[in-house]
Amino acid sequence: MRTFFATALRWLSVFTFVLAGAATAADAEPLRVGSKRFTESYILGEVLTQTAAAHGARAEHRQGLGNTAIVLAALQGGSIDVYPEYMGTIDLEILKNTSASSLEQMRAALKPMGLGVALPLGFNNTYALAMRGDSKGIDSLSDLARQPALKLGLSHEFIGRADGWPGLKQRYGLPHTPRGLDHGIAYEALAQGQVDVIDIYSTDAKIRQYGLRVLKDDLGYFPRYDAMLLYRLDAPQRFPKAWAAIAKLEGRITAEQMIAMNAQVELEGKSFAAVAKNWLTPATAAPGVARAGLVNKMFDASLWTLTRQHVVLVLASVVLACLVGIPLGIVAAFAPRLRQTVLALAGMLQTVPSLALLAILIPLLGMIGTVPALVALFVYALLPIVRNTCTGLLGVPQGLRTAAQALGLDRRATLVHVELPLALPVILAGIKTAAVMSVGTATIAAFIGAGGFGERITIGLALNDNDMLLAGAIPAALLALLTQGLFEAGERLIARRR
């Protein structure tokens, strides 16, 4: 048993190392551009990627990686080389400065981190708070402080940012307790009256669509959020051709152009890639097309790739969980002193929030993508396998163990030939539970660039596009049903053979 457990751990280490090496080798050549999980960042990521590619350089876009903390960790870990960021975010959120500093001061502070900031793209996308246009008597943030009954729905990142809600609340003496909302659905929540105030970006296309009133920052709390590039200091030397091409973007994107590009995605249903291409080469811009429906989004060209990515994540994580979880279950069953410790540890790992676990794993592993996603899914698949293995073995009648020993079987032979076969239905039930759970949990992989059906879900959230959300959720649900069916067919086959 001890040998089996050691072998399982060794194979887990080897498998993770191979995956890490493959990911590193695959990412060694192209310039890797990252982006956050909102429309404008997706578009700017495509603009950078296509600009580099148009000048003969290899580049790839790792889109929608999450909030500032996750994208910054990916940049510092070398999983991406550059991503679009905003001056105020770098100054107050990343560098934790208490007041605005100059660009040269920011460069000096970023240098010890191996990072640089350059190439202002030409527009300022500041934060602001907004209300419905029919709201009366509130024009500024100071006015808002005198209306404690209003309901605030703010993005989770804004609530936690140093340059977001905490400082804003203190500056204006705001008495409200905000409710956390994803930025993609905040406009709809405001329009339906579920909240009265939301945080916005000044280049959001939906400000005009929803006829919102942007509250004046009369005490000048928000700094400038000029769009810049945050990059690894070695990127210009490693990718000279790509960097020379990207450098030509400096100062070229106006606020009006950025608003128009955001509108083409959010209001006209165009893809991020198409909008970026149209801006870069307006003479070849394609005519507008009708917004794709659910069926077209579900069965588009990415379906096979996303399905393959999702299945690989689920299969690999469950196999690894079996290699570790079954031996741990055996230990828990036959070592009473360790039983509660093993089960409690597996249960504790199950309770760690998925995005928090991913944020922890990125700096630990020094990468984004498949490996941290695989480790997270492996952690979540452990508990049902460990628990069911332990329960199944404890349910084997003591009389059968005694009979096996009377027949001359040693402890190992009894485990292999008697106890594990009798416990197999319960163990399989645990593996089935882990596999079905992993199908759903694997959607978080898209938040760190590992693909799968979650990629559509993250885009749908960013755009408040229900069809895109369903185009990711429905295949995931069907895959979960298929997984359940395959396990049940396997269980029936085993029962017939018995």
XYZ file of C-alpha atoms in Angstrom:
498
model
C 0.000 0.000 0.000
C 2.843 2.377 0.920
C 4.582 1.576 -2.365
C 1.408 2.249 -4.361
C 0.919 5.614 -2.627
C 4.539 6.650 -3.288
C 4.223 5.595 -6.938
C 1.013 7.631 -7.312
C 2.664 10.735 -5.900
C 5.688 10.238 -8.144
C 3.508 9.949 -11.245
C 1.555 13.049 -10.193
C 4.792 15.022 -9.895
C 6.065 13.738 -13.242
C 2.753 14.472 -14.979
C 2.607 18.032 -13.616
C 6.266 18.613 -14.543
C 5.679 17.390 -18.101
C 2.636 19.620 -18.482
C 4.574 22.597 -17.116
C 7.467 21.894 -19.478
C 5.132 21.538 -22.438
C 3.389 24.792 -21.595
C 6.703 26.609 -21.190
C 8.079 25.237 -24.454
C 4.908 26.088 -26.332
C 4.965 29.655 -25.005
C 8.661 30.299 -25.562
C 8.425 31.764 -29.062
C 5.389 34.045 -29.514
C 4.771 37.330 -27.756
C 2.033 36.530 -25.230
C -0.532 39.287 -24.820
C -2.891 39.156 -21.849
C -6.183 40.899 -21.179
C -8.644 41.314 -18.331
C -12.236 40.159 -18.335
C -14.058 43.181 -19.733
C -14.834 44.320 -23.272
C -12.247 47.052 -23.691
C -9.387 44.900 -22.431
C -10.365 42.076 -24.811
C -10.350 44.538 -27.737
C -7.024 46.127 -26.819
C -5.486 42.680 -26.417
C -6.594 41.849 -29.960
C -5.241 45.173 -31.267
C -1.798 44.392 -29.795
C -1.814 40.801 -31.034
C -2.928 41.649 -34.571
C -0.502 44.582 -34.795
C 2.436 42.317 -33.997
C 1.192 39.594 -36.381
C 0.703 42.087 -39.227
C 4.424 42.908 -39.096
C 5.575 39.317 -39.328
C 5.957 38.623 -35.587
C 4.364 35.708 -33.779
C 1.884 36.699 -31.088
C -0.949 35.056 -29.196
C -3.748 36.533 -27.101
C -4.516 34.973 -23.721
C -7.816 36.655 -23.189
C -10.077 37.275 -20.227
C -7.654 36.222 -17.491
C -9.588 37.874 -14.673
C -8.940 40.859 -12.440
C -5.784 42.886 -11.880
C -4.297 40.500 -9.307
C -4.515 37.472 -11.612
C -3.211 39.228 -14.729
C -0.377 40.856 -12.767
C 0.612 37.476 -11.294
C 0.638 36.009 -14.808
C 2.857 38.873 -16.006
C 5.295 38.545 -13.116
C 5.397 34.774 -13.522
C 6.265 35.030 -17.216
C 3.043 33.457 -18.492
C 2.319 36.658 -20.447
C 4.680 39.371 -21.675
C 2.439 42.429 -21.907
C -1.132 43.526 -21.276
C -3.111 46.787 -21.495
C -3.421 48.537 -18.139
C -4.397 51.979 -16.862
C -2.166 54.576 -15.246
C -4.284 55.022 -12.128
C -4.519 51.258 -11.612
C -0.742 50.861 -11.851
C -0.130 53.776 -9.512
C -2.678 53.138 -6.768
C -3.642 49.458 -7.064
C -0.395 47.760 -8.132
C 2.215 50.073 -6.568
C -0.058 50.953 -3.613
C 0.816 54.646 -3.763
C -1.451 56.857 -1.684
C -1.373 59.724 -4.182
C -0.780 60.130 -7.885
C 2.834 59.899 -9.048
C 4.568 60.690 -12.324
C 5.242 58.186 -15.083
C 8.976 58.257 -14.312
C 8.312 57.544 -10.637
C 6.120 54.582 -11.608
C 8.818 53.226 -13.927
C 11.381 53.425 -11.134
C 9.055 51.593 -8.736
C 8.206 48.876 -11.285
C 11.815 48.190 -12.297
C 12.703 46.071 -9.218
C 9.632 43.941 -10.060
C 11.052 43.301 -13.541
C 8.234 45.326 -15.109
C 7.930 48.467 -17.188
C 5.173 50.815 -18.326
C 5.137 52.611 -21.665
C 3.224 53.539 -24.788
C 0.197 55.616 -23.724
C -2.411 54.572 -26.259
C -4.129 57.956 -26.403
C -7.262 57.882 -24.237
C -8.253 58.194 -20.582
C -10.752 55.621 -19.283
C -11.464 56.776 -15.769
C -13.796 55.279 -13.206
C -17.083 57.019 -12.437
C -20.412 56.317 -10.755
C -23.621 56.572 -12.762
C -27.385 56.545 -12.213
C -30.446 56.267 -14.417
C -31.085 59.371 -16.447
C -34.460 59.995 -14.786
C -32.891 60.318 -11.321
C -33.638 63.732 -9.803
C -31.579 65.967 -7.552
C -28.288 64.055 -7.701
C -25.584 65.389 -9.989
C -22.374 64.798 -8.054
C -20.798 62.345 -5.654
C -21.248 64.877 -2.865
C -25.002 64.801 -3.575
C -24.884 61.007 -3.356
C -23.563 61.214 0.214
C -26.861 62.852 1.245
C -28.943 59.927 -0.104
C -28.183 56.948 2.197
C -31.230 54.964 1.023
C -29.897 54.506 -2.523
C -28.757 50.994 -3.461
C -25.226 50.753 -4.878
C -24.245 47.839 -7.125
C -20.491 47.938 -7.668
C -18.121 45.527 -9.398
C -16.259 43.206 -7.058
C -12.893 44.554 -8.147
C -13.961 48.160 -7.581
C -15.170 47.302 -4.071
C -11.770 45.877 -3.158
C -9.433 48.241 -5.024
C -7.302 50.790 -3.193
C -8.402 53.376 -5.790
C -12.015 52.193 -5.685
C -14.728 52.045 -3.056
C -12.686 52.245 0.197
C -11.025 55.531 -0.734
C -14.151 56.910 -2.411
C -16.248 56.157 0.682
C -13.743 57.943 2.885
C -13.288 60.965 0.611
C -17.010 61.684 0.259
C -18.259 60.230 3.559
C -20.574 57.829 1.749
C -22.843 55.914 4.189
C -23.857 53.156 1.749
C -23.046 49.456 1.851
C -22.552 48.380 -1.795
C -23.705 45.121 -3.306
C -21.176 43.215 -5.434
C -22.138 42.828 -9.115
C -20.274 41.606 -12.180
C -19.567 44.600 -14.403
C -21.193 42.886 -17.384
C -24.636 42.663 -15.760
C -24.565 45.919 -13.786
C -26.205 47.995 -16.546
C -29.156 45.630 -16.782
C -29.537 45.581 -13.000
C -29.573 49.404 -13.014
C -32.116 49.551 -15.849
C -34.423 47.127 -13.993
C -34.250 49.158 -10.800
C -32.505 46.456 -8.785
C -29.764 48.977 -7.941
C -29.639 52.771 -8.145
C -25.927 53.449 -8.689
C -23.205 51.475 -10.489
C -19.524 51.993 -11.233
C -18.651 52.510 -14.896
C -15.708 53.108 -17.172
C -15.897 56.430 -18.989
C -15.463 54.698 -22.366
C -18.330 52.242 -21.818
C -20.605 52.176 -24.861
C -23.663 51.439 -22.734
C -23.591 54.824 -20.990
C -25.233 56.380 -24.031
C -27.396 53.340 -24.803
C -28.995 53.358 -21.347
C -29.098 57.159 -21.119
C -27.208 57.242 -17.822
C -26.283 60.248 -15.746
C -22.585 60.201 -14.833
C -22.072 61.737 -11.378
C -19.509 64.513 -11.197
C -16.369 63.748 -9.187
C -16.525 67.208 -7.583
C -13.759 66.517 -5.027
C -11.421 65.092 -7.682
C -11.014 61.646 -6.147
C -10.378 59.588 -9.286
C -6.948 59.968 -10.916
C -6.340 59.760 -14.656
C -6.600 56.271 -16.096
C -4.663 56.708 -19.319
C -4.432 53.414 -21.187
C -0.841 52.160 -21.177
C 1.066 48.926 -21.673
C 2.409 47.072 -18.634
C 5.141 44.683 -19.757
C 8.075 42.544 -18.710
C 11.289 44.523 -19.025
C 12.869 41.849 -21.212
C 9.997 41.832 -23.730
C 11.409 44.532 -26.096
C 14.697 42.608 -26.361
C 13.100 39.177 -26.708
C 10.540 40.316 -29.294
C 12.131 43.265 -31.136
C 10.007 42.963 -34.285
C 6.714 42.679 -32.372
C 7.650 45.503 -30.018
C 8.639 47.825 -32.837
C 5.236 47.253 -34.429
C 3.334 47.786 -31.171
C 5.280 50.981 -30.444
C 3.559 52.579 -33.460
C 0.234 52.418 -31.577
C 1.338 55.141 -29.164
C -1.256 57.916 -28.986
C -3.362 56.518 -31.849
C -6.583 55.491 -30.066
C -8.903 58.344 -29.086
C -11.630 58.067 -26.458
C -14.287 58.362 -29.192
C -12.703 55.525 -31.164
C -12.543 53.337 -28.060
C -16.196 53.998 -27.247
C -17.091 53.122 -30.844
C -15.133 49.859 -30.691
C -16.782 48.912 -27.405
C -20.161 49.633 -28.966
C -19.461 47.428 -31.979
C -18.905 44.483 -29.633
C -21.565 45.124 -26.999
C -24.332 46.635 -29.126
C -23.731 45.224 -32.611
C -22.549 41.756 -31.628
C -19.217 41.825 -33.481
C -16.292 39.739 -32.254
C -13.308 41.274 -30.472
C -11.003 40.148 -33.257
C -13.193 41.630 -36.002
C -13.488 44.992 -34.240
C -9.733 45.199 -33.719
C -9.097 44.295 -37.349
C -11.587 46.922 -38.563
C -9.835 49.620 -36.525
C -6.367 48.601 -37.708
C -7.380 48.326 -41.377
C -10.527 50.455 -41.840
C -10.310 50.246 -45.638
C -10.989 46.512 -45.451
C -13.675 46.682 -42.760
C -16.419 44.168 -43.358
C -20.033 45.359 -43.524
C -22.151 44.884 -40.422
C -23.649 41.468 -39.872
C -26.629 40.372 -37.875
C -25.964 39.351 -34.280
C -25.413 35.596 -34.127
C -28.059 33.585 -32.300
C -27.675 30.849 -29.708
C -27.376 27.994 -32.215
C -24.695 29.761 -34.251
C -22.719 30.640 -31.133
C -22.979 27.114 -29.775
C -21.858 25.394 -32.981
C -19.253 27.881 -34.149
C -15.720 26.925 -35.205
C -14.450 26.904 -31.613
C -16.774 24.107 -30.401
C -14.401 21.204 -31.050
C -11.382 23.010 -29.568
C -13.263 24.015 -26.423
C -14.729 20.517 -26.048
C -11.298 18.926 -26.345
C -9.827 21.328 -23.800
C -12.689 20.725 -21.373
C -12.552 16.925 -21.666
C -8.767 16.857 -21.214
C -9.001 18.981 -18.063
C -11.721 16.785 -16.562
C -10.133 13.463 -17.529
C -6.622 14.391 -16.368
C -7.794 15.859 -13.054
C -9.991 12.851 -12.209
C -7.239 10.367 -13.103
C -4.776 12.253 -10.885
C -7.375 12.414 -8.104
C -7.845 8.646 -8.344
C -4.092 8.020 -8.193
C -3.873 10.011 -4.962
C -7.400 9.731 -3.537
C -7.768 5.934 -3.568
C -4.522 5.335 -1.613
C -5.534 8.093 0.812
C -8.929 6.417 1.235
C -7.183 3.113 1.974
C -5.034 4.830 4.598
C -8.123 6.432 6.151
C -9.941 3.086 6.266
C -7.175 1.028 7.888
C -5.447 3.676 10.031
C -8.138 4.913 12.470
C -5.774 7.453 14.010
C -5.275 9.115 10.619
C -8.855 8.784 9.364
C -10.251 12.073 10.632
C -7.097 13.948 9.637
C -7.199 12.660 6.046
C -10.941 13.284 5.623
C -10.756 16.698 7.278
C -7.869 17.758 5.029
C -9.707 16.646 1.880
C -12.842 18.421 3.087
C -10.942 21.607 3.878
C -9.431 21.718 0.388
C -12.944 21.381 -1.039
C -14.043 24.586 0.699
C -11.356 26.871 -0.792
C -13.073 29.267 -3.259
C -12.078 28.382 -6.809
C -10.907 31.823 -7.941
C -8.973 32.308 -4.705
C -7.253 28.957 -5.249
C -6.339 29.913 -8.809
C -4.971 33.271 -7.635
C -2.783 31.419 -5.112
C -1.594 28.803 -7.599
C -0.465 31.268 -10.283
C 2.448 32.754 -8.281
C 3.225 29.370 -6.703
C 3.526 27.589 -10.052
C 4.763 30.641 -11.954
C 2.326 30.181 -14.833
C -1.253 30.407 -16.012
C -3.190 28.016 -18.222
C -3.564 24.262 -18.001
C -1.304 23.392 -15.072
C -2.844 25.601 -12.328
C -6.320 24.763 -13.629
C -5.483 21.057 -13.496
C -4.146 21.331 -9.947
C -7.292 23.178 -8.817
C -9.604 20.584 -10.384
C -7.533 17.780 -8.867
C -7.977 19.344 -5.412
C -11.756 19.587 -5.830
C -12.046 15.991 -7.084
C -10.210 14.478 -4.097
C -12.917 14.526 -1.410
C -15.573 12.228 -2.966
C -12.918 9.718 -4.047
C -11.171 9.623 -0.656
C -14.439 9.476 1.292
C -16.069 6.794 -0.859
C -12.942 4.635 -0.878
C -12.821 4.793 2.907
C -16.564 4.139 3.261
C -16.529 1.253 0.784
C -13.652 -0.519 2.535
C -15.170 -0.023 5.982
C -18.375 -1.590 4.676
C -16.703 -4.914 3.800
C -17.923 -7.534 6.337
C -15.261 -8.565 8.835
C -16.188 -12.204 8.268
C -14.964 -12.067 4.685
C -11.608 -10.674 5.816
C -11.309 -13.481 8.341
C -12.189 -16.064 5.686
C -9.543 -14.653 3.353
C -6.897 -14.870 6.042
C -7.987 -18.438 6.846
C -7.386 -19.303 3.187
C -3.807 -18.089 3.559
C -4.066 -14.664 1.921
C -1.745 -12.031 3.372
C -2.861 -8.463 4.105
C -1.981 -7.100 0.661
C -3.643 -10.004 -1.185
C -6.771 -9.605 0.947
C -6.945 -5.928 0.044
C -6.402 -6.491 -3.676
C -8.504 -9.620 -4.203
C -11.264 -9.265 -1.607
C -11.752 -5.820 -0.088
C -11.202 -3.540 -3.095
C -13.433 -5.640 -5.430
C -16.222 -5.628 -2.816
C -15.823 -1.868 -2.250
C -15.621 -1.130 -5.995
C -19.270 -0.003 -6.476
C -18.915 2.578 -3.689
C -15.510 3.719 -4.988
C -16.922 4.088 -8.522
C -19.773 6.168 -7.145
C -17.202 8.539 -5.649
C -15.265 8.734 -8.907
C -18.518 9.396 -10.782
C -19.367 12.229 -8.385
C -15.885 13.698 -8.813
C -16.075 13.487 -12.613
C -19.507 15.124 -12.854
C -18.454 17.867 -10.435
C -15.259 18.443 -12.408
C -17.211 19.034 -15.624
C -18.908 22.013 -13.984
C -15.901 23.213 -12.031
C -13.688 23.096 -15.143
C -15.439 26.222 -16.429
C -13.211 28.240 -14.060
C -10.215 27.248 -16.193
C -11.085 29.990 -18.681
C -10.320 32.639 -16.060
C -6.615 31.784 -16.327
C -6.403 31.007 -20.038
C -6.872 27.218 -19.944
C -9.850 27.235 -22.326
C -12.849 24.953 -22.139
C -16.528 25.897 -22.208
C -15.860 28.492 -19.516
C -14.279 30.685 -22.191
C -17.726 31.344 -23.643
C -19.169 31.903 -20.177
C -16.553 34.538 -19.296
C -17.181 36.370 -22.571
C -20.928 36.175 -21.982
C -20.490 37.676 -18.511
C -18.280 40.456 -19.838
C -20.816 41.361 -22.534
C -23.994 40.512 -20.597
C -24.743 38.208 -23.559
C -27.168 35.488 -22.464
C -26.775 33.551 -25.718
C -23.014 33.360 -25.244
C -23.486 32.284 -21.623
C -25.828 29.492 -22.727
C -23.468 28.520 -25.548
C -20.961 27.650 -22.824
C -23.332 26.370 -20.143
C -25.371 24.006 -22.329
C -22.407 21.988 -23.710
C -21.009 21.760 -20.163
C -24.351 20.440 -18.892
C -24.576 17.928 -21.749
C -21.033 16.758 -21.036
C -21.964 16.276 -17.366
C -24.987 14.169 -18.382
C -22.853 12.126 -20.781
C -20.277 11.544 -18.034
C -23.004 10.428 -15.636
C -24.426 8.080 -18.255
C -21.054 6.512 -19.054
C -20.367 5.780 -15.401
C -23.815 4.293 -14.875
C -23.345 2.073 -17.927
C -19.990 0.965 -16.508
C -21.581 0.193 -13.139
C -24.279 -1.939 -14.791
C -21.643 -3.802 -16.789
C -19.654 -4.575 -13.647
C -22.810 -5.720 -11.860
C -23.694 -8.115 -14.720
C -20.202 -9.595 -14.740
C -20.456 -10.203 -11.032
